[in-house]
CSV table of C-alpha atoms and ligand atoms in Angstrom, one decimal:
chain,number,residue,atom,x,y,z
A,299,MET,CA,0.0,0.0,0.0
A,300,LEU,CA,1.0,3.6,-0.4
A,301,THR,CA,3.0,5.0,2.4
A,302,ILE,CA,4.4,8.4,2.4
A,303,VAL,CA,7.8,8.8,4.0
A,304,LYS,CA,7.7,11.7,6.3
A,305,PRO,CA,10.6,14.0,5.3
A,306,THR,CA,12.9,14.2,8.3
A,307,LEU,CA,14.3,17.7,8.5
A,308,SER,CA,17.5,16.4,10.0
A,309,ASP,CA,20.8,18.1,10.3
A,310,GLY,CA,21.4,17.7,6.5
A,311,SER,CA,23.9,14.9,6.8
A,312,GLY,CA,23.0,11.5,5.3
A,313,PHE,CA,21.2,12.5,2.1
A,314,GLY,CA,22.1,9.0,0.8
A,315,ALA,CA,20.0,7.1,3.4
A,316,ARG,CA,17.0,9.3,2.8
A,317,ILE,CA,17.3,9.0,-1.0
A,318,MET,CA,17.5,5.2,-0.7
A,319,GLU,CA,14.5,5.1,1.6
A,320,ARG,CA,12.4,7.2,-0.7
A,321,LEU,CA,13.5,5.1,-3.7
A,322,GLU,CA,12.2,2.0,-1.8
A,323,THR,CA,8.9,3.7,-1.1
A,324,LEU,CA,8.5,4.6,-4.8
A,325,ALA,CA,9.6,1.1,-5.9
A,326,ALA,CA,6.6,-0.3,-4.0
A,327,LEU,CA,4.4,1.6,-6.4
A,328,THR,CA,4.3,-0.9,-9.3
A,329,ASP,CA,1.7,-2.1,-11.9
A,330,GLU,CA,3.1,-5.7,-11.5
A,331,PRO,CA,3.4,-7.2,-8.0
A,332,GLY,CA,6.8,-8.6,-7.4
A,333,ALA,CA,8.4,-6.5,-10.2
A,334,MET,CA,9.1,-2.8,-10.9
A,335,THR,CA,6.8,-1.9,-13.8
A,336,ARG,CA,5.4,1.7,-13.9
A,337,LEU,CA,4.2,2.6,-17.3
A,338,TYR,CA,3.2,6.1,-18.3
A,339,LEU,CA,-0.3,7.0,-17.0
A,340,SER,CA,-0.9,3.6,-15.3
A,341,PRO,CA,-2.4,3.2,-11.8
A,342,ALA,CA,1.1,2.9,-10.4
A,343,HIS,CA,2.2,6.1,-12.1
A,344,ARG,CA,-0.8,7.8,-10.5
A,345,LEU,CA,0.3,6.5,-7.1
A,346,ALA,CA,3.9,7.6,-7.6
A,347,ALA,CA,2.7,11.1,-8.7
A,348,ASP,CA,0.5,11.4,-5.7
A,349,CYS,CA,3.2,10.2,-3.4
A,350,LEU,CA,5.6,12.8,-4.7
A,351,ARG,CA,3.0,15.5,-4.5
A,352,GLY,CA,2.5,14.6,-0.9
A,353,LEU,CA,6.2,14.8,-0.2
A,354,PHE,CA,6.5,18.2,-1.9
A,355,HIS,CA,3.4,19.5,0.0
A,356,GLN,CA,5.0,18.4,3.3
A,357,LEU,CA,8.0,20.6,2.3
A,358,GLY,CA,5.5,23.5,1.9
A,359,LEU,CA,6.1,23.5,-1.9
A,360,ASP,CA,3.4,24.0,-4.5
A,361,ALA,CA,3.1,20.8,-6.6
A,362,VAL,CA,0.8,19.9,-9.4
A,363,VAL,CA,0.2,17.1,-11.9
A,364,ASP,CA,0.1,19.0,-15.2
A,365,ALA,CA,-1.9,18.3,-18.4
A,366,VAL,CA,0.6,15.7,-19.7
A,367,GLY,CA,1.1,13.9,-16.4
A,368,ASN,CA,4.3,15.5,-15.2
A,369,VAL,CA,4.6,16.3,-11.4
A,370,VAL,CA,5.9,19.8,-11.1
A,371,ALA,CA,6.9,21.4,-7.8
A,372,ARG,CA,8.2,24.9,-7.3
A,373,TYR,CA,10.5,26.4,-4.7
A,374,GLU,CA,10.5,30.2,-5.1
A,375,GLY,CA,13.6,32.3,-5.0
A,376,HIS,CA,14.2,35.6,-3.3
A,377,THR,CA,11.5,37.2,-5.5
A,378,PRO,CA,8.4,35.1,-6.3
A,379,GLY,CA,7.8,34.4,-10.0
A,380,ALA,CA,11.6,34.6,-10.9
A,381,PRO,CA,12.9,32.5,-13.8
A,382,ALA,CA,13.5,28.9,-12.7
A,383,LEU,CA,16.3,26.3,-12.8
A,384,ILE,CA,14.5,23.0,-13.5
A,385,ILE,CA,15.9,19.8,-12.0
A,386,GLY,CA,14.5,16.3,-12.1
A,387,SER,CA,14.1,13.2,-14.2
A,388,HIS,CA,11.4,10.6,-15.0
A,389,ILE,CA,9.2,8.3,-12.9
A,390,ASP,CA,8.0,5.9,-15.6
A,391,THR,CA,9.9,2.7,-16.1
A,392,VAL,CA,10.4,-0.1,-18.5
A,393,ARG,CA,8.7,-3.5,-17.7
A,394,ASN,CA,10.5,-5.4,-15.0
A,395,ALA,CA,12.8,-2.4,-14.4
A,396,GLY,CA,15.2,-1.4,-11.6
A,397,LYS,CA,14.5,1.1,-8.9
A,398,TYR,CA,16.9,3.8,-9.9
A,399,ASP,CA,16.6,4.7,-13.6
A,400,GLY,CA,14.7,8.0,-13.6
A,401,ASN,CA,13.5,7.8,-10.0
A,402,LEU,CA,16.9,8.6,-8.6
A,403,GLY,CA,17.0,12.0,-10.4
A,404,VAL,CA,13.6,13.0,-9.0
A,405,VAL,CA,14.3,11.9,-5.5
A,406,THR,CA,17.8,13.5,-5.5
A,407,ALA,CA,16.3,16.8,-6.7
A,408,LEU,CA,13.6,16.6,-4.0
A,409,THR,CA,16.2,15.8,-1.3
A,410,ALA,CA,18.5,18.6,-2.3
A,411,VAL,CA,15.6,21.1,-2.3
A,412,GLU,CA,14.5,19.8,1.1
A,413,GLU,CA,17.9,20.9,2.5
A,414,LEU,CA,17.3,24.4,1.1
A,415,VAL,CA,13.9,24.4,2.7
A,416,ARG,CA,15.4,23.2,6.0
A,417,LEU,CA,17.9,26.0,6.1
A,418,GLY,CA,15.4,28.6,4.8
A,419,GLU,CA,17.9,29.2,2.0
A,420,ARG,CA,16.5,31.2,-1.0
A,421,LEU,CA,18.3,31.8,-4.2
A,422,PRO,CA,18.2,34.5,-6.8
A,423,PHE,CA,16.1,32.2,-9.0
A,424,ALA,CA,13.3,29.7,-8.5
A,425,ILE,CA,13.8,25.9,-8.6
A,426,GLU,CA,11.3,23.7,-10.2
A,427,ILE,CA,11.5,19.9,-9.6
A,428,VAL,CA,9.9,17.9,-12.4
A,429,ALA,CA,9.0,14.2,-12.5
A,430,PHE,CA,8.5,13.4,-16.2
A,431,GLY,CA,6.1,10.6,-17.0
A,432,ASP,CA,7.0,9.3,-20.5
A,433,GLU,CA,10.7,8.9,-20.9
A,434,GLU,CA,10.9,5.2,-21.6
A,435,GLY,CA,8.3,5.2,-24.4
A,436,VAL,CA,7.2,1.7,-23.4
A,437,ARG,CA,3.4,2.0,-23.3
A,438,PHE,CA,2.7,4.2,-26.4
A,439,PRO,CA,4.8,4.5,-29.6
A,440,THR,CA,5.7,8.0,-28.3
A,441,THR,CA,8.5,9.1,-26.0
A,442,LEU,CA,9.5,12.2,-24.0
A,443,SER,CA,5.9,13.5,-24.1
A,444,GLY,CA,6.4,15.3,-20.7
A,445,SER,CA,9.7,17.1,-21.6
A,446,ARG,CA,8.5,17.8,-25.2
A,447,ALA,CA,5.4,19.5,-23.7
A,448,LEU,CA,7.5,21.9,-21.6
A,449,ALA,CA,9.8,22.5,-24.6
A,450,GLY,CA,6.8,23.3,-26.8
A,451,ALA,CA,7.5,20.3,-29.0
A,452,PHE,CA,4.6,18.0,-28.1
A,453,ASP,CA,3.0,16.7,-31.2
A,454,PRO,CA,-0.9,16.7,-30.8
A,455,ALA,CA,-1.1,13.9,-33.4
A,456,SER,CA,0.5,11.6,-30.8
A,457,LEU,CA,-2.8,11.8,-28.7
A,458,ASP,CA,-4.2,9.2,-31.2
A,459,GLU,CA,-1.4,6.7,-30.7
A,460,ARG,CA,-2.6,3.6,-29.0
A,461,ASP,CA,-1.2,1.2,-26.4
A,462,ARG,CA,-1.4,-2.6,-26.9
A,463,ASP,CA,-4.9,-2.6,-25.3
A,464,GLY,CA,-6.1,-0.1,-27.9
A,465,ILE,CA,-6.3,2.8,-25.4
A,466,SER,CA,-5.2,6.1,-27.0
A,467,LEU,CA,-2.8,8.4,-25.3
A,468,GLY,CA,-5.6,11.0,-25.2
A,469,GLU,CA,-7.9,8.6,-23.4
A,470,ALA,CA,-5.2,7.5,-21.0
A,471,LEU,CA,-4.5,11.2,-20.1
A,472,VAL,CA,-8.2,11.8,-19.4
A,473,SER,CA,-8.4,8.7,-17.2
A,474,PHE,CA,-5.3,9.9,-15.4
A,475,GLY,CA,-7.2,13.2,-14.6
A,476,CYS,CA,-5.4,15.3,-17.2
A,477,ASP,CA,-6.9,17.6,-19.8
A,478,PRO,CA,-5.0,16.9,-23.1
A,479,GLY,CA,-6.5,20.2,-24.5
A,480,LYS,CA,-4.2,22.1,-22.1
A,481,ILE,CA,-0.9,20.4,-23.2
A,482,GLY,CA,-0.1,23.2,-25.7
A,483,ALA,CA,-0.2,25.7,-22.8
A,484,LEU,CA,2.5,23.8,-20.9
A,485,ALA,CA,5.1,25.1,-23.3
A,486,ARG,CA,7.5,27.3,-21.3
A,487,ASP,CA,8.7,30.7,-22.4
A,488,PRO,CA,12.5,30.3,-22.7
A,489,LYS,CA,12.8,33.6,-20.7
A,490,ASP,CA,11.3,31.8,-17.7
A,491,VAL,CA,13.7,28.9,-17.7
A,492,LEU,CA,17.4,29.2,-16.8
A,493,GLY,CA,18.4,25.6,-17.5
A,494,PHE,CA,17.6,21.9,-16.9
A,495,VAL,CA,19.9,19.6,-14.9
A,496,GLU,CA,19.2,15.9,-14.6
A,497,VAL,CA,20.8,13.4,-12.2
A,498,HIS,CA,20.6,9.9,-13.7
A,499,ILE,CA,22.3,6.5,-13.2
A,500,GLU,CA,25.1,6.1,-15.8
A,501,GLN,CA,23.6,2.9,-17.3
A,502,GLY,CA,27.1,2.0,-18.3
A,503,PRO,CA,30.3,0.7,-16.7
A,504,VAL,CA,32.7,3.7,-17.1
A,505,LEU,CA,32.4,5.3,-13.7
A,506,GLU,CA,32.6,1.9,-11.9
A,507,ASN,CA,35.7,1.2,-14.0
A,508,ARG,CA,37.3,4.5,-13.0
A,509,ASN,CA,36.2,4.1,-9.4
A,510,LEU,CA,34.2,7.3,-9.4
A,511,PRO,CA,30.8,8.0,-7.7
A,512,VAL,CA,29.7,10.6,-10.3
A,513,GLY,CA,30.5,11.9,-13.7
A,514,VAL,CA,29.8,15.0,-15.8
A,515,VAL,CA,27.8,14.3,-19.0
A,516,THR,CA,28.9,16.2,-22.1
A,517,ALA,CA,26.3,15.1,-24.6
A,518,ILE,CA,23.7,12.6,-25.4
A,519,ASN,CA,25.0,10.5,-28.3
A,520,GLY,CA,23.5,10.8,-31.7
A,521,ALA,CA,22.9,7.5,-33.5
A,522,THR,CA,22.8,6.0,-37.0
A,523,ARG,CA,21.4,2.6,-37.7
A,524,LEU,CA,22.1,0.6,-40.8
A,525,ALA,CA,20.7,-2.5,-42.3
A,526,VAL,CA,23.3,-4.3,-44.4
A,527,ASP,CA,22.4,-7.0,-46.9
A,528,VAL,CA,25.2,-9.2,-48.3
A,529,TYR,CA,24.4,-11.4,-51.3
A,530,GLY,CA,26.7,-14.3,-52.2
A,531,ALA,CA,26.0,-17.7,-53.6
A,532,ALA,CA,24.5,-20.6,-51.7
A,533,GLY,CA,26.1,-23.9,-52.5
A,534,HIS,CA,26.8,-27.4,-51.2
A,535,ALA,CA,29.1,-27.3,-48.1
A,536,GLY,CA,30.9,-30.4,-49.4
A,537,THR,CA,31.3,-29.9,-53.1
A,538,VAL,CA,32.2,-26.2,-53.6
A,539,PRO,CA,36.0,-25.7,-53.2
A,540,MET,CA,37.0,-22.8,-50.9
A,541,SER,CA,38.5,-20.9,-53.8
A,542,LEU,CA,35.2,-20.8,-55.7
A,543,ARG,CA,32.9,-19.8,-52.9
A,544,ARG,CA,31.0,-16.5,-52.5
A,545,ASP,CA,30.1,-17.0,-48.8
A,546,ALA,CA,27.8,-14.2,-47.6
A,547,LEU,CA,28.2,-15.1,-43.9
A,548,ALA,CA,32.0,-15.3,-43.9
A,549,SER,CA,32.0,-12.0,-45.8
A,550,ALA,CA,29.7,-10.5,-43.1
A,551,ALA,CA,32.1,-11.8,-40.4
A,552,ALA,CA,35.0,-9.9,-42.0
A,553,MET,CA,32.8,-6.8,-42.2
A,554,MET,CA,31.8,-7.1,-38.6
A,555,VAL,CA,35.5,-7.3,-37.6
A,556,ALA,CA,36.2,-4.2,-39.8
A,557,ILE,CA,33.4,-2.3,-38.1
A,558,GLU,CA,34.7,-3.2,-34.6
A,559,ASP,CA,38.3,-2.2,-35.6
A,560,LEU,CA,37.1,1.2,-37.0
A,561,ALA,CA,35.2,2.0,-33.8
A,562,ARG,CA,38.1,1.0,-31.6
A,563,GLU,CA,40.3,3.5,-33.5
A,564,GLN,CA,38.1,6.4,-32.4
A,565,ARG,CA,37.5,8.1,-29.1
A,566,GLU,CA,33.9,8.0,-27.7
A,567,LEU,CA,32.4,6.4,-30.8
A,568,VAL,CA,30.8,3.0,-30.4
A,569,ALA,CA,29.6,0.7,-33.1
A,570,THR,CA,27.6,-2.5,-32.6
A,571,VAL,CA,26.4,-5.3,-34.8
A,572,GLY,CA,23.4,-6.5,-32.8
A,573,ARG,CA,21.5,-8.8,-35.1
A,574,ILE,CA,22.4,-11.1,-37.9
A,575,GLU,CA,20.4,-13.5,-40.0
A,576,ALA,CA,21.8,-16.0,-42.6
A,577,ARG,CA,20.0,-17.8,-45.3
A,578,PRO,CA,19.3,-20.5,-46.0
A,579,GLY,CA,20.6,-21.3,-42.5
A,580,ALA,CA,21.5,-25.0,-42.9
A,581,VAL,CA,24.5,-26.8,-41.5
A,582,ASN,CA,25.5,-28.2,-44.9
A,583,VAL,CA,24.8,-25.1,-47.1
A,584,ILE,CA,27.1,-22.2,-47.9
A,585,PRO,CA,25.2,-19.1,-46.8
A,586,GLY,CA,23.9,-17.2,-49.8
A,587,GLU,CA,22.3,-14.2,-48.1
A,588,VAL,CA,23.0,-12.3,-44.9
A,589,ARG,CA,21.3,-9.3,-43.3
A,590,PHE,CA,22.9,-7.6,-40.3
A,591,THR,CA,22.3,-4.4,-38.4
A,592,VAL,CA,24.9,-1.7,-37.4
A,593,ASP,CA,24.3,0.8,-34.6
A,594,VAL,CA,26.8,3.7,-34.5
A,595,ARG,CA,26.7,6.3,-31.8
A,596,SER,CA,28.8,9.3,-30.9
A,597,PRO,CA,28.5,12.6,-29.0
A,598,ASP,CA,29.9,14.3,-32.1
A,599,ASP,CA,27.6,14.2,-35.2
A,600,ALA,CA,30.4,15.0,-37.6
A,601,GLN,CA,32.5,12.1,-36.2
A,602,ARG,CA,29.5,9.8,-36.5
A,603,ARG,CA,28.8,10.8,-40.1
A,604,ARG,CA,32.5,10.3,-41.0
A,605,ALA,CA,32.5,6.9,-39.3
A,606,VAL,CA,29.4,5.7,-41.1
A,607,ALA,CA,30.9,6.8,-44.4
A,608,ASP,CA,34.1,4.9,-43.5
A,609,ILE,CA,32.2,1.8,-42.6
A,610,GLU,CA,30.4,1.9,-45.9
A,611,THR,CA,33.7,2.3,-47.8
A,612,ARG,CA,35.3,-0.6,-45.8
A,613,LEU,CA,32.3,-2.9,-46.3
A,614,ALA,CA,32.3,-2.1,-50.1
A,615,SER,CA,35.9,-3.0,-50.3
A,616,ILE,CA,35.4,-6.3,-48.4
A,617,ALA,CA,32.5,-7.1,-50.7
A,618,GLN,CA,34.6,-6.5,-53.8
A,619,THR,CA,37.5,-8.6,-52.5
A,620,ARG,CA,35.1,-11.5,-51.7
A,621,SER,CA,32.9,-11.1,-54.9
A,622,VAL,CA,29.7,-10.6,-53.0
A,623,GLU,CA,27.0,-7.9,-53.5
A,624,LEU,CA,26.3,-5.3,-50.8
A,625,LYS,CA,23.3,-3.1,-50.0
A,626,THR,CA,23.4,-0.7,-47.1
A,627,THR,CA,20.3,1.1,-45.9
A,628,THR,CA,20.1,3.8,-43.2
A,629,THR,CA,17.1,2.8,-41.0
A,630,HIS,CA,17.4,5.5,-38.3
A,631,GLU,CA,19.3,8.7,-37.7
A,632,ALA,CA,19.2,11.0,-34.7
A,633,ALA,CA,21.5,14.0,-33.9
A,634,ALA,CA,23.4,14.3,-30.7
A,635,SER,CA,22.2,16.6,-28.0
A,636,VAL,CA,25.1,18.6,-26.6
A,637,CYS,CA,25.0,19.7,-23.0
A,638,HIS,CA,25.6,23.4,-22.7
A,639,PRO,CA,29.4,24.0,-22.2
A,640,ALA,CA,28.7,26.5,-19.4
A,641,ILE,CA,26.5,24.0,-17.5
A,642,VAL,CA,29.0,21.3,-18.0
A,643,GLU,CA,31.7,23.5,-16.5
A,644,GLN,CA,29.4,24.4,-13.5
A,645,VAL,CA,28.5,20.8,-12.9
A,646,GLU,CA,32.2,19.9,-13.1
A,647,ALA,CA,33.1,22.7,-10.7
A,648,ALA,CA,30.6,21.3,-8.2
A,649,VAL,CA,32.1,17.8,-8.6
A,650,VAL,CA,35.6,19.2,-7.9
A,651,ARG,CA,34.3,21.1,-4.8
A,652,GLN,CA,33.1,17.8,-3.4
A,653,SER,CA,36.7,16.5,-3.8
A,654,VAL,CA,35.8,14.1,-6.6
A,655,SER,CA,38.0,13.8,-9.6
A,656,PRO,CA,35.9,15.1,-12.5
A,657,LEU,CA,35.3,12.8,-15.4
A,658,ARG,CA,33.5,14.0,-18.5
A,659,LEU,CA,31.6,11.4,-20.4
A,660,PRO,CA,28.9,11.1,-23.1
A,661,SER,CA,25.6,9.4,-22.6
A,662,GLY,CA,24.9,6.4,-24.8
A,663,ALA,CA,21.2,6.3,-23.8
A,664,GLY,CA,18.5,8.9,-24.5
A,665,HIS,CA,17.1,11.2,-21.8
A,666,ASP,CA,14.5,13.9,-21.2
A,667,ALA,CA,17.4,16.4,-21.4
A,668,MET,CA,17.4,15.8,-25.2
A,669,ALA,CA,13.9,17.3,-25.4
A,670,MET,CA,14.7,20.0,-22.8
A,671,ALA,CA,17.7,21.1,-24.9
A,672,ARG,CA,15.2,22.7,-27.3
A,673,LEU,CA,14.1,25.0,-24.5
A,674,CYS,CA,17.1,25.8,-22.4
A,675,PRO,CA,20.7,25.0,-21.6
A,676,VAL,CA,20.9,21.5,-20.2
A,677,GLY,CA,23.4,19.4,-18.2
A,678,MET,CA,23.5,16.0,-16.6
A,679,LEU,CA,25.2,14.3,-13.7
A,680,PHE,CA,25.7,10.5,-13.9
A,681,VAL,CA,25.8,8.3,-10.9
A,682,ARG,CA,27.8,5.0,-10.8
A,683,CYS,CA,25.6,1.9,-11.0
A,684,GLU,CA,26.8,-1.6,-10.4
A,685,GLY,CA,28.1,-3.4,-13.4
A,686,GLY,CA,26.6,-0.7,-15.6
A,687,ILE,CA,23.4,-2.7,-15.4
A,688,SER,CA,20.0,-0.9,-16.1
A,689,HIS,CA,16.5,-1.7,-17.3
A,690,ASN,CA,16.8,-4.7,-15.1
A,691,PRO,CA,15.8,-5.6,-11.5
A,692,ALA,CA,19.5,-6.1,-10.8
A,693,GLU,CA,20.1,-2.3,-11.2
A,694,LEU,CA,22.0,-1.1,-8.1
A,695,ILE,CA,23.6,2.0,-6.7
A,696,THR,CA,25.0,2.7,-3.2
A,697,ALA,CA,23.7,5.1,-0.6
A,698,GLU,CA,27.2,6.7,-0.5
A,699,ASP,CA,27.0,7.5,-4.3
A,700,ALA,CA,23.4,8.8,-3.9
A,701,ASP,CA,24.7,11.0,-1.1
A,702,MET,CA,27.5,12.4,-3.3
A,703,ALA,CA,25.0,13.0,-6.1
A,704,ALA,CA,22.8,15.1,-3.8
A,705,ARG,CA,25.8,17.0,-2.5
A,706,VAL,CA,27.0,17.8,-6.0
A,707,LEU,CA,23.5,18.9,-7.1
A,708,LEU,CA,23.0,21.1,-4.0
A,709,ASP,CA,26.5,22.6,-4.5
A,710,PHE,CA,25.7,23.2,-8.2
A,711,ILE,CA,22.4,24.9,-7.3
A,712,ARG,CA,24.1,27.1,-4.7
A,713,HIS,CA,26.8,28.3,-7.2
A,714,PHE,CA,24.5,28.3,-10.3
A,715,ARG,CA,25.0,31.3,-12.6
A,716,PRO,CA,22.5,31.6,-15.4
A,717,VAL,CA,23.9,31.1,-18.9
A,718,ARG,CA,22.8,32.3,-22.2
A,719,ALA,CA,21.2,29.6,-24.4
A,720,ASP,CA,22.8,29.1,-27.8
B,249,ZN,ZN1,16.1,7.0,-17.5
């Protein structure tokens, strides 16, 4: 059942324990008993939104569930109505998720602001804490609805998208208590928003590998996906001599090694062949046709485009050497979202002031910050997670690292200087 953890206005030490306790409270709010599943606009999402609203109200903050299902709380600065720094993350999850993806960023933001409330500390700007509802894009074929709405980039056509039970996004919003007709009005005036900063688990192994609790995100990687078709000649595995073969699968293997080599030569670029099919797929037949996928990501769009062009050249050369035909199709392309250099510097300075060696790293996964980047300068702080595991019940962080994340966020807020958006 829903239990609201009473915020303990303690001496300010031990943010970590409080964050972990609140994450456990939220983790109990699931659509699937025994697993962490909280889909956008589901009953568990409603419980989590109400739970957070209750926590914000206990801190004396205004908190509402807006027309797209975001929970938005506001802590005024010296002057009521001042432009706001927005902090937060998302509270929807994938099916059978972990407890930290998204939720950590919301709870850390809440806990940092709780400390300001405790000390009666006001800043020259307001702080808004947002718990977005549609980051994972699991229930509907949409994603980032909450952050897109604030950025003025919500597509009203997505209200007709349906989940697997045939319920449209518009209908689900109404059942949640929202008025979809008011989503357009959620778009913020860039003059009222100073920036967006999100704390999130890394979802990768880099921080653990470097033995660091937190890291400073520089960009959210852009991505290109290719479908590669290789056409050789099928033949009898016993009768065709090696010198006369046009083996599509052996050719694809050489291509995969070339792709891996190319990615290894570059900094911060990653390339993956995640899926391969060979036809006809029999133990005693030389494969005549192969299709495989390539996923290339980089924080630098120019580097990614160059790498994709290099991959195409190398594959063509392998195809020629091995006398197979090649067809390459781009199936997906998304530009990188760069964190604002001034926000990156300020997050980094906060990390340094907490005596942590600063490491800059790109994000390989997508985040609400991508959509918010259309509205205002954005930045992110990554928190180490065990084994880099995410989207899995085995997701794990430590209370010490959560504590450090809250300290860095609080320090960042206290030293925050508004920057001009590009
Ligand atoms: Zn997330």
